Amino acid sequence: MNITLKIWRQHNASSKGQLVEYQLNNVPAEASFLEMLDILNEQLVLKGEDPVAFDHDCREGICGACGLYINGHPHGRFKNTTTCQLHMRKFTDGETITVEPWRSEAFPIIKDLMVDRSALDKLIQAGGYISVHTGGVPDANAIPINKHNADLAMDAASCIGCGACVAACKNGSAMLFVGAKVSQFALLPQGQVEAADRVQKMVARMDELGFGSCSNTYACQAECPKGISVTNIARMNRQFLAAKIAEPLK
Ligand code: FES
């Protein structure tokens, strides 16, 4: 198939960027979106031009590195699909595809389509972990957890931290990401001990890092490649209010 690409090119964080048009012919329909960019880059290198910088790692929909804004949607317009799992057969022959980086104050552009998403790591460092001693590996069923909560915790834990929720949100809010990370622990007994501290620290850090507030547009849920539900935001808000009243941070 033949396609026209409009790709955001920007030399570094401080330079001015622009959309640059490329014509790419004979792209295999079975190629993934990232493989299509690889083909483009091989052609650019052969011509002595600067290849397009973009993030990727696992190419299996697991790591969350491949964040690209494709035709106005994070990871493209197809539901529950990361950029690396998006295939060219989903596009039409002759289509023009616009590719941009995540745009959010908290994610400064490094180069072209690469952005600095370390703000998400800083949110995890603020409390997205369990530091209490949980003992050795317990026997199966030694810690009873009801099936409903186990399923909800697993769903929340499927967040891959790609940042699509932030990029999709008109406020640049990270509420879905933090809601998922808070929920995956809050729903399990091992996460209870530090729950009050965790939610308050992560919410405070979210504000410090320049993420916006949530205004309930649900764009994050609609664009999340892992189908993370906004009910995780509601759970985080309930936890936050309860913690503020019962166990405010010193
Ligand atoms: S490259 Fe890992 S999720 Fe796409």
CSV table of N, CA, C and O in Angstrom, one decimal, residues 148-161 176-188 224 226-229 231-233 235:
chain,number,residue,atom,x,y,z
A,148,HIS,N,-14.1,-10.9,43.2
A,148,HIS,CA,-14.4,-9.6,42.7
A,148,HIS,C,-13.2,-8.7,42.8
A,148,HIS,O,-12.8,-8.0,41.9
A,149,ASN,N,-12.7,-8.6,44.0
A,149,ASN,CA,-11.6,-7.6,44.3
A,149,ASN,C,-10.3,-8.1,43.5
A,149,ASN,O,-9.5,-7.3,43.1
A,150,ALA,N,-10.1,-9.4,43.5
A,150,ALA,CA,-8.9,-9.9,42.8
A,150,ALA,C,-9.0,-9.5,41.3
A,150,ALA,O,-8.0,-9.1,40.7
A,151,ASP,N,-10.2,-9.7,40.7
A,151,ASP,CA,-10.3,-9.3,39.3
A,151,ASP,C,-10.1,-7.8,39.1
A,151,ASP,O,-9.4,-7.4,38.2
A,152,LEU,N,-10.7,-7.0,40.0
A,152,LEU,CA,-10.5,-5.5,39.9
A,152,LEU,C,-9.1,-5.1,40.0
A,152,LEU,O,-8.6,-4.2,39.3
A,153,ALA,N,-8.4,-5.7,41.0
A,153,ALA,CA,-6.9,-5.4,41.2
A,153,ALA,C,-6.1,-5.8,39.9
A,153,ALA,O,-5.2,-5.1,39.5
A,154,MET,N,-6.4,-7.0,39.4
A,154,MET,CA,-5.7,-7.4,38.1
A,154,MET,C,-6.0,-6.4,37.0
A,154,MET,O,-5.1,-6.1,36.2
A,155,ASP,N,-7.3,-6.0,36.9
A,155,ASP,CA,-7.6,-5.1,35.8
A,155,ASP,C,-6.8,-3.8,36.0
A,155,ASP,O,-6.3,-3.2,35.0
A,156,ALA,N,-6.7,-3.3,37.2
A,156,ALA,CA,-6.0,-2.0,37.5
A,156,ALA,C,-4.5,-2.2,37.2
A,156,ALA,O,-3.9,-1.3,36.6
A,157,ALA,N,-4.0,-3.4,37.5
A,157,ALA,CA,-2.6,-3.7,37.4
A,157,ALA,C,-2.2,-3.8,35.9
A,157,ALA,O,-1.0,-3.9,35.5
A,158,SER,N,-3.2,-3.9,35.0
A,158,SER,CA,-2.9,-4.1,33.6
A,158,SER,C,-2.4,-2.8,32.9
A,158,SER,O,-2.0,-2.7,31.8
A,159,CYS,N,-2.5,-1.7,33.7
A,159,CYS,CA,-2.0,-0.4,33.2
A,159,CYS,C,-0.5,-0.5,32.8
A,159,CYS,O,0.3,-0.9,33.7
A,160,ILE,N,-0.1,-0.1,31.6
A,160,ILE,CA,1.3,-0.3,31.2
A,160,ILE,C,2.0,1.1,31.3
A,160,ILE,O,3.2,1.2,30.9
A,161,GLY,N,1.4,2.1,31.8
A,161,GLY,CA,2.0,3.4,32.1
A,161,GLY,C,2.5,4.0,30.8
A,161,GLY,O,3.6,4.7,30.8
A,176,LEU,N,-6.1,8.8,35.8
A,176,LEU,CA,-6.4,7.4,35.4
A,176,LEU,C,-5.2,6.6,35.8
A,176,LEU,O,-5.3,5.5,36.4
A,177,PHE,N,-4.0,7.1,35.5
A,177,PHE,CA,-2.8,6.3,35.8
A,177,PHE,C,-2.6,6.2,37.3
A,177,PHE,O,-2.5,5.0,37.8
A,178,VAL,N,-2.7,7.3,38.0
A,178,VAL,CA,-2.6,7.2,39.5
A,178,VAL,C,-3.7,6.4,40.1
A,178,VAL,O,-3.5,5.6,41.0
A,179,GLY,N,-4.9,6.6,39.6
A,179,GLY,CA,-6.1,5.8,40.1
A,179,GLY,C,-5.8,4.3,39.9
A,179,GLY,O,-6.1,3.5,40.8
A,180,ALA,N,-5.3,3.9,38.8
A,180,ALA,CA,-5.0,2.5,38.6
A,180,ALA,C,-3.9,2.0,39.5
A,180,ALA,O,-4.0,0.9,40.1
A,181,LYS,N,-2.9,2.8,39.7
A,181,LYS,CA,-1.8,2.3,40.6
A,181,LYS,C,-2.2,2.3,42.0
A,181,LYS,O,-1.8,1.4,42.8
A,182,VAL,N,-3.0,3.2,42.5
A,182,VAL,CA,-3.5,3.2,43.8
A,182,VAL,C,-4.5,2.0,44.0
A,182,VAL,O,-4.4,1.3,45.0
A,183,SER,N,-5.3,1.8,43.0
A,183,SER,CA,-6.3,0.7,43.1
A,183,SER,C,-5.7,-0.7,43.2
A,183,SER,O,-6.2,-1.6,43.9
A,184,GLN,N,-4.7,-0.9,42.4
A,184,GLN,CA,-4.1,-2.3,42.3
A,184,GLN,C,-3.6,-2.7,43.7
A,184,GLN,O,-3.6,-3.9,43.9
A,185,PHE,N,-3.2,-1.8,44.5
A,185,PHE,CA,-2.8,-2.1,45.9
A,185,PHE,C,-3.9,-2.0,46.9
A,185,PHE,O,-4.1,-2.9,47.8
A,186,ALA,N,-4.8,-1.0,46.7
A,186,ALA,CA,-5.9,-0.8,47.7
A,186,ALA,C,-6.8,-1.9,47.8
A,186,ALA,O,-7.5,-2.2,48.8
A,187,LEU,N,-6.9,-2.7,46.7
A,187,LEU,CA,-7.9,-3.8,46.6
A,187,LEU,C,-7.3,-5.1,47.2
A,187,LEU,O,-8.1,-6.1,47.4
A,188,LEU,N,-6.1,-5.1,47.6
A,188,LEU,CA,-5.4,-6.3,48.1
A,188,LEU,C,-5.0,-6.1,49.5
A,188,LEU,O,-4.6,-5.0,49.9
A,224,CYS,N,-7.5,4.6,26.5
A,224,CYS,CA,-6.5,3.7,27.1
A,224,CYS,C,-6.4,2.4,26.4
A,224,CYS,O,-7.4,1.7,26.1
A,226,LYS,N,-5.4,-0.3,27.3
A,226,LYS,CA,-5.6,-1.5,28.2
A,226,LYS,C,-7.0,-1.4,28.8
A,226,LYS,O,-7.3,-2.3,29.7
A,227,GLY,N,-7.8,-0.5,28.4
A,227,GLY,CA,-9.2,-0.5,28.9
A,227,GLY,C,-9.4,-0.2,30.3
A,227,GLY,O,-10.3,-0.7,31.0
A,228,ILE,N,-8.4,0.6,30.9
A,228,ILE,CA,-8.5,0.9,32.4
A,228,ILE,C,-9.8,1.8,32.6
A,228,ILE,O,-10.0,2.7,31.9
A,229,SER,N,-10.6,1.4,33.6
A,229,SER,CA,-11.8,2.1,33.8
A,229,SER,C,-11.7,3.3,34.7
A,229,SER,O,-10.8,3.3,35.7
A,231,THR,N,-13.6,4.0,37.0
A,231,THR,CA,-14.0,3.7,38.3
A,231,THR,C,-12.7,3.7,39.3
A,231,THR,O,-12.9,3.8,40.5
A,232,ASN,N,-11.6,3.5,38.7
A,232,ASN,CA,-10.3,3.6,39.5
A,232,ASN,C,-10.1,5.0,40.0
A,232,ASN,O,-9.5,5.2,41.1
A,233,ILE,N,-10.5,6.0,39.2
A,233,ILE,CA,-10.4,7.4,39.7
A,233,ILE,C,-11.3,7.6,40.8
A,233,ILE,O,-10.9,8.2,41.8
A,235,ARG,N,-12.4,5.4,42.9
A,235,ARG,CA,-11.9,4.7,44.1
A,235,ARG,C,-10.7,5.5,44.7
A,235,ARG,O,-10.7,5.6,45.9
